[in-house]
XYZ file of C-alpha atoms in Angstrom:
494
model
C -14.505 10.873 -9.503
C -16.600 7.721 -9.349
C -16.347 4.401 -10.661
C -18.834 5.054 -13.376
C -16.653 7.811 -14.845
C -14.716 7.864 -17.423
C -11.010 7.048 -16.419
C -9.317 7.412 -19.648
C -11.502 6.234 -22.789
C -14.904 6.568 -22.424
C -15.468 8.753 -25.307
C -13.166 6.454 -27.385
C -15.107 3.883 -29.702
C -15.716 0.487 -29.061
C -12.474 -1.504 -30.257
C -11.067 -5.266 -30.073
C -7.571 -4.478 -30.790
C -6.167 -3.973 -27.707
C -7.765 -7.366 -26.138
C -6.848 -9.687 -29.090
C -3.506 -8.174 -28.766
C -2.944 -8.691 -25.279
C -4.446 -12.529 -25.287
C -2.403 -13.145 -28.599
C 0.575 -12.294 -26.776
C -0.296 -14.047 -23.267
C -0.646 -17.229 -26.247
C 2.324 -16.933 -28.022
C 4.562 -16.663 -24.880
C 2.763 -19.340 -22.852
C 2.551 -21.915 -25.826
C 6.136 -21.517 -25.855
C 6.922 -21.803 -22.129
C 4.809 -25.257 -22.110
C 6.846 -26.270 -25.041
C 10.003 -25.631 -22.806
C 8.479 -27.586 -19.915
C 8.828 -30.611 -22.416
C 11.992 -29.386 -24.113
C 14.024 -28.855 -21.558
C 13.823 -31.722 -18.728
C 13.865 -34.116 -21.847
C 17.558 -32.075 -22.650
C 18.672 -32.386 -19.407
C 17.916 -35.896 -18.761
C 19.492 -36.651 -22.252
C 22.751 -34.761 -21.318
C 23.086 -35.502 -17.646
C 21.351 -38.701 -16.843
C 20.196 -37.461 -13.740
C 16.362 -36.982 -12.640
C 18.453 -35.108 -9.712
C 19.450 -32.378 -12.139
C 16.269 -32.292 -13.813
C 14.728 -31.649 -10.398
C 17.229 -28.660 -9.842
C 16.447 -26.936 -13.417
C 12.784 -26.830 -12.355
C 13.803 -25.321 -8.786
C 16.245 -22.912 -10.607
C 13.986 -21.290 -12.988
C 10.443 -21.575 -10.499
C 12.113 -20.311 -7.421
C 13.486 -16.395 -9.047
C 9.817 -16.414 -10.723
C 8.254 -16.382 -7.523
C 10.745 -14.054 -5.860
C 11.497 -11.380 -8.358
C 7.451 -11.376 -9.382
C 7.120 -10.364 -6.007
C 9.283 -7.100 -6.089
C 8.410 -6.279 -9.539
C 5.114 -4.988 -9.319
C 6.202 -1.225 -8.466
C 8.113 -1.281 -11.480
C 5.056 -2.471 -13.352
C 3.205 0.974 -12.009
C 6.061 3.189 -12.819
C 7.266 2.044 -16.328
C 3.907 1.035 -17.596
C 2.603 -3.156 -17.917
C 3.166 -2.432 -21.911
C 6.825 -1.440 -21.595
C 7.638 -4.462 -18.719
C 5.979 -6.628 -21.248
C 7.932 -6.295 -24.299
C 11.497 -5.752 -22.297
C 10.956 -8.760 -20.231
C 9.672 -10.790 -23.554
C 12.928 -9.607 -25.211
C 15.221 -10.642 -22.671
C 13.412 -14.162 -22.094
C 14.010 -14.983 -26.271
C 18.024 -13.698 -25.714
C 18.510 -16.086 -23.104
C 16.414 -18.593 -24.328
C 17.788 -18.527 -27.580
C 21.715 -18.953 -26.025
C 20.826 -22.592 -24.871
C 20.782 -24.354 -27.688
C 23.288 -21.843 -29.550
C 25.736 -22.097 -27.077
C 24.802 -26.084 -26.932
C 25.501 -26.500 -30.231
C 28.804 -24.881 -30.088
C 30.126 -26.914 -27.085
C 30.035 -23.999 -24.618
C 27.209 -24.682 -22.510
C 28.335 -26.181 -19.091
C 25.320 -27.032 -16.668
C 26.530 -24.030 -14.020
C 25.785 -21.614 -17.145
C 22.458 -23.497 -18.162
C 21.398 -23.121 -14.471
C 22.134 -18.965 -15.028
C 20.049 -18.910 -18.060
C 17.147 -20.425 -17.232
C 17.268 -18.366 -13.927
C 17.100 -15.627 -16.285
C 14.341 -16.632 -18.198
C 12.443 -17.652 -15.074
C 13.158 -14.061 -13.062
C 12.155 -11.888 -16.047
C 9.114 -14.530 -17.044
C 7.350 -13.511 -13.635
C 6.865 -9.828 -14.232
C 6.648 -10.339 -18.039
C 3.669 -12.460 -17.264
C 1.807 -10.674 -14.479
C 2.604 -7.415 -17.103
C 0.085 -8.678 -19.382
C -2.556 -9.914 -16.860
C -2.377 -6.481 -15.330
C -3.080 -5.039 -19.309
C -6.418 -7.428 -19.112
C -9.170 -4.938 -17.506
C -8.027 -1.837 -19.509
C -8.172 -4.347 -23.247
C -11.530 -5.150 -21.642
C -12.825 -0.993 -21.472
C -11.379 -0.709 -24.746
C -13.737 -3.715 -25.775
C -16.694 -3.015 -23.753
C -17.020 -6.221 -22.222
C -17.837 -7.336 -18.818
C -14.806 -8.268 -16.755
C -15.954 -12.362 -16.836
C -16.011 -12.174 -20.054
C -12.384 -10.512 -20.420
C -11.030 -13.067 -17.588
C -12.354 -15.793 -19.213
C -11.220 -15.440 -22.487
C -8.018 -14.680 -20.814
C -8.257 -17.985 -19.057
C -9.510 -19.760 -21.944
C -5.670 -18.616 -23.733
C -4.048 -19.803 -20.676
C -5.949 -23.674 -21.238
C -5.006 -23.317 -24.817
C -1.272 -22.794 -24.385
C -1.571 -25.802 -21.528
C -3.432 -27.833 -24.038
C -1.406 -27.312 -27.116
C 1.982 -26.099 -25.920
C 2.570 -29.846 -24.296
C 1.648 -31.586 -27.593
C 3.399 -29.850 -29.696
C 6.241 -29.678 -27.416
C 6.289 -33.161 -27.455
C 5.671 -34.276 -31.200
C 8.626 -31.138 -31.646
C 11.307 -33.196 -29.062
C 10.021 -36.554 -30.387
C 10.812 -35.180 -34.425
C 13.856 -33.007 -33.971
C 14.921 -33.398 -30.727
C 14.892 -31.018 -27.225
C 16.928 -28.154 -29.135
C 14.102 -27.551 -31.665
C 11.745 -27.122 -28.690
C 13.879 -24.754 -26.963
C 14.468 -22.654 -30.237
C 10.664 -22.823 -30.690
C 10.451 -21.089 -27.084
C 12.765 -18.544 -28.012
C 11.303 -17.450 -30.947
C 7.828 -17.122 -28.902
C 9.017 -15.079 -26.590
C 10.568 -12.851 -29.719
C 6.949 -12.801 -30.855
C 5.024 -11.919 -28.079
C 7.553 -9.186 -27.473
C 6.845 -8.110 -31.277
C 2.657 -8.088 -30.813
C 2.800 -6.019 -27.553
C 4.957 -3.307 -30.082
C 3.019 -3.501 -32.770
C -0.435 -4.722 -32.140
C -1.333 -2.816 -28.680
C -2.276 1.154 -29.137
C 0.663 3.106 -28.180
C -1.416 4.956 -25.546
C -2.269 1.471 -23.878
C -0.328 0.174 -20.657
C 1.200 3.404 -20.011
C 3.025 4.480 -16.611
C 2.942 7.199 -14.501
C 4.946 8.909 -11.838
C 3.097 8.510 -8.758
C 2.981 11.142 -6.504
C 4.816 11.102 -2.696
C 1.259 13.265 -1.766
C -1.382 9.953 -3.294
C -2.413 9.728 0.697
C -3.364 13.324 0.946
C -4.799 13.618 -2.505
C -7.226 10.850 -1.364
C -7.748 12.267 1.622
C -9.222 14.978 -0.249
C -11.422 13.175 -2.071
C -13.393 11.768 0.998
C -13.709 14.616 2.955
C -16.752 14.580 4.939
C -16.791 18.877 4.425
C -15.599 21.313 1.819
C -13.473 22.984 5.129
C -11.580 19.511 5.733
C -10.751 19.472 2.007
C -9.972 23.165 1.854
C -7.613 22.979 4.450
C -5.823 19.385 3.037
C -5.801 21.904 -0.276
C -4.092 24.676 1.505
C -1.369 22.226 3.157
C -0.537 20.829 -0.173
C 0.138 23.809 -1.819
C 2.219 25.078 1.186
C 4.579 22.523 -0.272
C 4.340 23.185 -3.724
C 7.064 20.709 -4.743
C 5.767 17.270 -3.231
C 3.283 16.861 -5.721
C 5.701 16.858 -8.137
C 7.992 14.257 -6.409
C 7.688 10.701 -7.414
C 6.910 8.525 -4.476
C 10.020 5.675 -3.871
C 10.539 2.419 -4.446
C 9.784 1.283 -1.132
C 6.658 3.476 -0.677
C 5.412 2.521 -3.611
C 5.716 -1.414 -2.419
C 4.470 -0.432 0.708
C 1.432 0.990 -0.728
C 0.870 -2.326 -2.357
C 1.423 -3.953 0.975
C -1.071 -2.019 2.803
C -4.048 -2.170 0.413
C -3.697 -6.202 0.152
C -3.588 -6.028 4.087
C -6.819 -4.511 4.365
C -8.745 -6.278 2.046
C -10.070 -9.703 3.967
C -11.704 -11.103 0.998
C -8.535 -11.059 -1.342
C -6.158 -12.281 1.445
C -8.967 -15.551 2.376
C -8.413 -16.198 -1.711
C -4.629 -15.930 -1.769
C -3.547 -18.385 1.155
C -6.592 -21.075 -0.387
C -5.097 -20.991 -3.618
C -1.610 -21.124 -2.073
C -2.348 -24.273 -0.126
C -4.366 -25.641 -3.272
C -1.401 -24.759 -5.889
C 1.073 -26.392 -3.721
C -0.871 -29.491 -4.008
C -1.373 -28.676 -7.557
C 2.311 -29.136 -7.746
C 2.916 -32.432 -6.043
C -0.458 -33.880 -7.912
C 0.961 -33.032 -11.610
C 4.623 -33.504 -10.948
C 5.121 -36.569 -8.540
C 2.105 -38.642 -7.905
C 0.369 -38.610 -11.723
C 3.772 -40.156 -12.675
C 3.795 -42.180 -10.191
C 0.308 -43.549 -10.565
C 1.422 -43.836 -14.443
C 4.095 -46.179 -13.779
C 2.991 -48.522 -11.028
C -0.586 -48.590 -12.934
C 0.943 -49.911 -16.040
C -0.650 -46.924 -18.290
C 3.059 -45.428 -18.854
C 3.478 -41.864 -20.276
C 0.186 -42.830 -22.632
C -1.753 -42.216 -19.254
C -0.122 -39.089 -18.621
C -0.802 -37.584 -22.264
C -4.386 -38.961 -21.626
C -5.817 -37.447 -18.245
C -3.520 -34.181 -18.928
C -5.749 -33.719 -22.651
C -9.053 -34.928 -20.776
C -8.461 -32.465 -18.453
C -7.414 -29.301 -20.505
C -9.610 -29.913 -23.136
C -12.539 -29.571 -20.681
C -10.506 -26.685 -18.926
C -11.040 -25.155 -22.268
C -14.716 -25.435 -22.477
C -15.303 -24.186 -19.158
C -13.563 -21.223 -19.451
C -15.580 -20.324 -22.945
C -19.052 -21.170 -21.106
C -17.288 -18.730 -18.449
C -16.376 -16.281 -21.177
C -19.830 -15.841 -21.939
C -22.020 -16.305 -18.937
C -19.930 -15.964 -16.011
C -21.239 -12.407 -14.981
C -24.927 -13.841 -14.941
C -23.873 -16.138 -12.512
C -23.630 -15.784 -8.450
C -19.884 -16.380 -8.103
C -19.735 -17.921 -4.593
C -21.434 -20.260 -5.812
C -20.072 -21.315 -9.088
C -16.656 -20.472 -7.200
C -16.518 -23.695 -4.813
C -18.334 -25.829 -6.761
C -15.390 -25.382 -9.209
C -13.125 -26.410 -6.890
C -14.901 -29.279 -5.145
C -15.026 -30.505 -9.224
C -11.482 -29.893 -9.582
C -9.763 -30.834 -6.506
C -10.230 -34.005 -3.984
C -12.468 -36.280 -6.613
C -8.587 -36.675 -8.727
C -6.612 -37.784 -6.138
C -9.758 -40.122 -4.891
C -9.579 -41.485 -7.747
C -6.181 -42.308 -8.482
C -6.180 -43.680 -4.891
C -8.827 -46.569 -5.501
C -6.780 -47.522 -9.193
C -10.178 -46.867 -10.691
C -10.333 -48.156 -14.501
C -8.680 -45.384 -17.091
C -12.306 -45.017 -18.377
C -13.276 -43.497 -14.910
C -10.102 -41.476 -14.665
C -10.692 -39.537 -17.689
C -14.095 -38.818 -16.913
C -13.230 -37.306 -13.416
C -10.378 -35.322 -14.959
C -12.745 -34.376 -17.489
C -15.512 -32.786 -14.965
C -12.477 -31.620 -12.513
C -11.044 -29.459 -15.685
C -14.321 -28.142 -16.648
C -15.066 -27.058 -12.888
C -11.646 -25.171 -13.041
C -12.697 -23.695 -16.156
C -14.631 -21.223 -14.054
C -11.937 -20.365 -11.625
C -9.990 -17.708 -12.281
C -12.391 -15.609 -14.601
C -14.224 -15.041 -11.210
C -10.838 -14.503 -9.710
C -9.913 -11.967 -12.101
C -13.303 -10.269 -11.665
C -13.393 -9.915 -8.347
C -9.899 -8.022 -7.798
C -10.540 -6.149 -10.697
C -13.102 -4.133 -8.838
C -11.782 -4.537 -5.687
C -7.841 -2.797 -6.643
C -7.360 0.409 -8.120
C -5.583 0.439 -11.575
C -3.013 2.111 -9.971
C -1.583 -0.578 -7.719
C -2.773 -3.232 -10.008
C 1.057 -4.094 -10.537
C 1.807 -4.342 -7.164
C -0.683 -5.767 -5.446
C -0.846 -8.386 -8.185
C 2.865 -8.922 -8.133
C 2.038 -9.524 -3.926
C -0.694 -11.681 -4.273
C 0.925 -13.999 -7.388
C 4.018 -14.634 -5.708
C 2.517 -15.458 -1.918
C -0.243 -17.640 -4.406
C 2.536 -19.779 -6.025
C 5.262 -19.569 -3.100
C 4.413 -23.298 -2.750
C 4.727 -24.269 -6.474
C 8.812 -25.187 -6.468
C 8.321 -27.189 -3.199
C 4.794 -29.162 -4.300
C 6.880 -31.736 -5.506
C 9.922 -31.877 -3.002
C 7.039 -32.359 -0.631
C 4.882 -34.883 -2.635
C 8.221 -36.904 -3.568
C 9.170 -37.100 0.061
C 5.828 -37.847 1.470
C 5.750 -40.758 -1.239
C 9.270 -42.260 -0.007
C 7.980 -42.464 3.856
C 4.597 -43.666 3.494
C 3.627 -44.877 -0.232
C 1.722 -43.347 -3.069
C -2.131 -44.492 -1.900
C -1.890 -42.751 1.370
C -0.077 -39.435 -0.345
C -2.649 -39.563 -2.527
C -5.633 -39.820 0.412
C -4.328 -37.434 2.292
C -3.840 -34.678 -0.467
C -7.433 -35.244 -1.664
C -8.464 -34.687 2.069
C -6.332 -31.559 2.572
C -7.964 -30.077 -0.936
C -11.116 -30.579 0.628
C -10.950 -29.223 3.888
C -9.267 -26.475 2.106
C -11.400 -25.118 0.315
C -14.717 -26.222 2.416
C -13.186 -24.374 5.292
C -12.608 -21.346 3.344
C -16.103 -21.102 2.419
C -17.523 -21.010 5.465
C -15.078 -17.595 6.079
C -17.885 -14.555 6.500
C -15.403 -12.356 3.408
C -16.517 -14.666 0.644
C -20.097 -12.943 1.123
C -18.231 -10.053 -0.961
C -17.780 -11.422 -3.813
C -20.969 -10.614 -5.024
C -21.064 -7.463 -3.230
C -18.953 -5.231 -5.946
C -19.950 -6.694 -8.965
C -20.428 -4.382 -12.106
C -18.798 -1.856 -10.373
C -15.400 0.091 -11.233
C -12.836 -0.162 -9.113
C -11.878 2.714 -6.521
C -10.888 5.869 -8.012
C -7.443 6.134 -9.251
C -5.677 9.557 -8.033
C -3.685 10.299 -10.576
C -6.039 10.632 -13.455
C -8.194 14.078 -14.379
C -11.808 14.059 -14.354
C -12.850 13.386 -17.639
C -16.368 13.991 -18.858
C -17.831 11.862 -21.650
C -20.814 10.262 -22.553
C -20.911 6.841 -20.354
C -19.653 3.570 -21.807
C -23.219 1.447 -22.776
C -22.883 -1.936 -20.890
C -22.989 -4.878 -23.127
C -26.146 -6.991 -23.766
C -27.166 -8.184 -20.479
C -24.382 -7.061 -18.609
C -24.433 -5.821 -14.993
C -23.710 -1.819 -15.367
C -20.536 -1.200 -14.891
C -17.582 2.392 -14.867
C -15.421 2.022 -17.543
C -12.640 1.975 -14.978
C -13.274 -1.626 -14.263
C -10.172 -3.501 -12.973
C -7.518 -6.390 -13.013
C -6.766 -9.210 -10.717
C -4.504 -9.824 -8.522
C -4.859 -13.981 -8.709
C -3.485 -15.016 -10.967
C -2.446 -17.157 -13.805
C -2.568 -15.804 -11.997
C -2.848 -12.458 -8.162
C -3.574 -16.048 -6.746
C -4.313 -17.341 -9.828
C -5.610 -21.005 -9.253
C -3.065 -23.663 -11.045
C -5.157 -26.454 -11.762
């Protein structure tokens, strides 16, 4: 089987249901996390007094994302994205839902608010990556090129960054933190509810995969029809293996191996882990920080964080629809030399607001393009069927440095002052990112595009008339897949 055949529903019609409901989901759960991000420092600093504590809620619900996403992704395979999605989605609403319940009735001691948002944050991480994973097959279902699934998936994600902090904070400012954090709850509830009823039940499904997936591979790149005779015969000598799910721990493994061998995917995950971690400090230590000693106040936050995601939004739509005519490499680091070292530069000199916003502006358009190409590429570089884990792999090694960006940033700040934190980030981004593009694997990028990904071993061969590529599309197999960076695998954070 080949990457232009059929892998599941190329005979099907043409239909937009199964991509508006993933992306409706991905915005009703995301809005509502960014509305939390407001919600619930704002409850703890009203309740504790401490920017300590605050500190140690963002640690507590970041650090079991990272972890559990990174386990989860074999359970992803098995079970099916659409399952993980709604479960997870269910759980996150229960817990989220007992803070201000339990608030409200006097029971809520900080030891038991650091348990649920734990809970929220280790179920978040494969509820999220369970939905990115669902992206590529939404897109067959749609017929659309993988940019232009990615980016509209992006172009969700800038939305719920966008909106989710506004409302969030007219919601905290109006009714106070507890109306923010039952606003996240019921999002959660919601996106759990569109992934039941809005996604085709035959959409996201699992599948047991077999202890035998190395042979059965094997088999299909035989150099001679002895060599796979023989691999034939030795199967069947062992009738019962085929039928034997593969572990846990093979299953990860799997995962594991495949990310190891492919150069271009591992170059992309340790530059967006070194650029996220900076990410981190930029957004949560030294913007603040620049607010206050510049005299702009939160005003100046609200301002460079709407410049910015505003033109984050229009990026990813231009992305959306032209992306795939585009030569990535290309439009790949001059996103990032948009987006990275030019906002800490100019922060650094104390530049007039009017300047700020206009570099934030062009930095969030640049990142616009980011992760669409992202998505693209590791959709035809990983089979669907280790989509979960080597996503899970990738996202959690890409944001390992997210809870510590601003431990590091805050720390750097106390020994030497903001200016110099601030020069040398923007000169780390840079080097970065130049460096990595000088790395002979980004010369892939190009190399697979339009095609569908390697073939998956568990599906029949399924003849059907081929899929017609959309207008002015690169041809392309139906079995097109999913990324790996997010969001997120190494989803750029910017």
């Amino acid at each position: 089987m080949t990457g232009s055949t059929a892998v599941g529903a190329v005979a099907a019609p043409r239909s937009l249901r199964p991509l508006v409901g993933v992306l409706s989901a991905m915005a009703v759960s995301l809005t509502g996390t960014r509305v939390s991000a407001i919600a619930l420092p704002w409850f703890v600093l009203a309740t504790t007094g401490s920017a300590t504590m605050t500190g140690v809620v963002a640690f507590v619900e970041m650090t079991p994302y990272v972890l559990v996403k990174a386990f989860t992704g074999p359970v992803i395979d098995r079970l099916g994205p659409r399952v993980v999605s709604w479960t997870t989605d269910t759980v996150s609403a229960v817990a989220a839902a007992l803070v201000p319940l339990l608030h409200g009735l006097g029971l809520l001691p900080f030891w038991l608010l650091l348990v649920l948002v734990a809970t929220v944050g280790a179920v978040r991480g494969p509820g999220d990556l369970a939905k990115e994973v669902m992206v590529p097959e939404a897109a067959d279902h749609a017929r659309v090129p993988l940019e232009r699934a990615t980016g509209l998936s992006g172009v969700t994600e800038r939305l719920a960054s966008t909106i989710g902090p506004a409302v969030g904070g007219g919601l905290v400012a109006l009714l106070g933190p507890m109306a923010g954090l039952t606003l996240n709850a019921v999002a959660f509830g919601l996106g759990a509810l569109v992934v039941l009823v809005v996604l085709p039940r035959g959409m996201g499904r699992g599948a047991i995969v077999p202890a035998t997936t190395k042979s059965a591979q094997s088999v299909d790149s035989a150099d001679s029809v002895e060599s796979a005779q023989s691999a034939r015969a030795a199967e069947s000598a062992q009738p019962t293996r085929a039928d034997e799910p593969a572990g846990y721990w093979q299953m990860f493994r799997e995962g594991f191996t495949f990310l190891r061998g492919e150069p271009l995917l591992l170059t992309v995950i340790v530059m967006i882990a070194v650029t996220n971690l900076l990410d981190a400090g930029f957004m949560t230590v030294l913007v603040p920080l620049w607010a206050q000693q510049s005299g702009g106040g939160p005003a100046a936050i609200g301002l460079t964080g709407s410049a910015w995601g505003i033109a984050a939004v229009t990026g990813s739509l231009i992305a959306a629809a032209v992306a795939h005519r585009l030569p990535r490499r290309v439009v790949f680091f001059a996103g990032f030399l948009l987006c990275g070292a030019p906002r800490f530069l100019v922060l650094a000199l104390d530049a007039p607001i009017g300047v700020v916003l206009a570099v934030f502006a062009v930095g969030g358009f640049g990142s616009g393009f980011l992760n669409p190409i992202l998505g693209a590429v590791t959709f035809e570089r990983v089979p669907r069927h280790l989509l979960g884990r080597v996503g899970a792999l990738g996202d959690s090694l890409a944001w390992a440095g997210i809870p510590l960006g601003g431990l590091l940033a805050g720390a750097a700040v106390a020994l030497s002052g903001l200016i110099p934190v601030l020069l040398v980030g923007g000169g780390l981004y840079f080097a970065t990112t130049s460096l990595a593009a000088l790395r002979p694997e980004w010369r892939e990028m190009d190399r697979l595009r339009g095609r569908g990904p390697a073939a998956d071993p568990r599906e029949p061969e399924r003849p059907g008339p081929p899929v017609p590529s959309p207008p002015g599309a690169a041809e392309s197999g139906a079995g097109a897949d999913r990324h790996l960076l997010s969001v997120a695998g190494a989803k750029a954070d910017g």
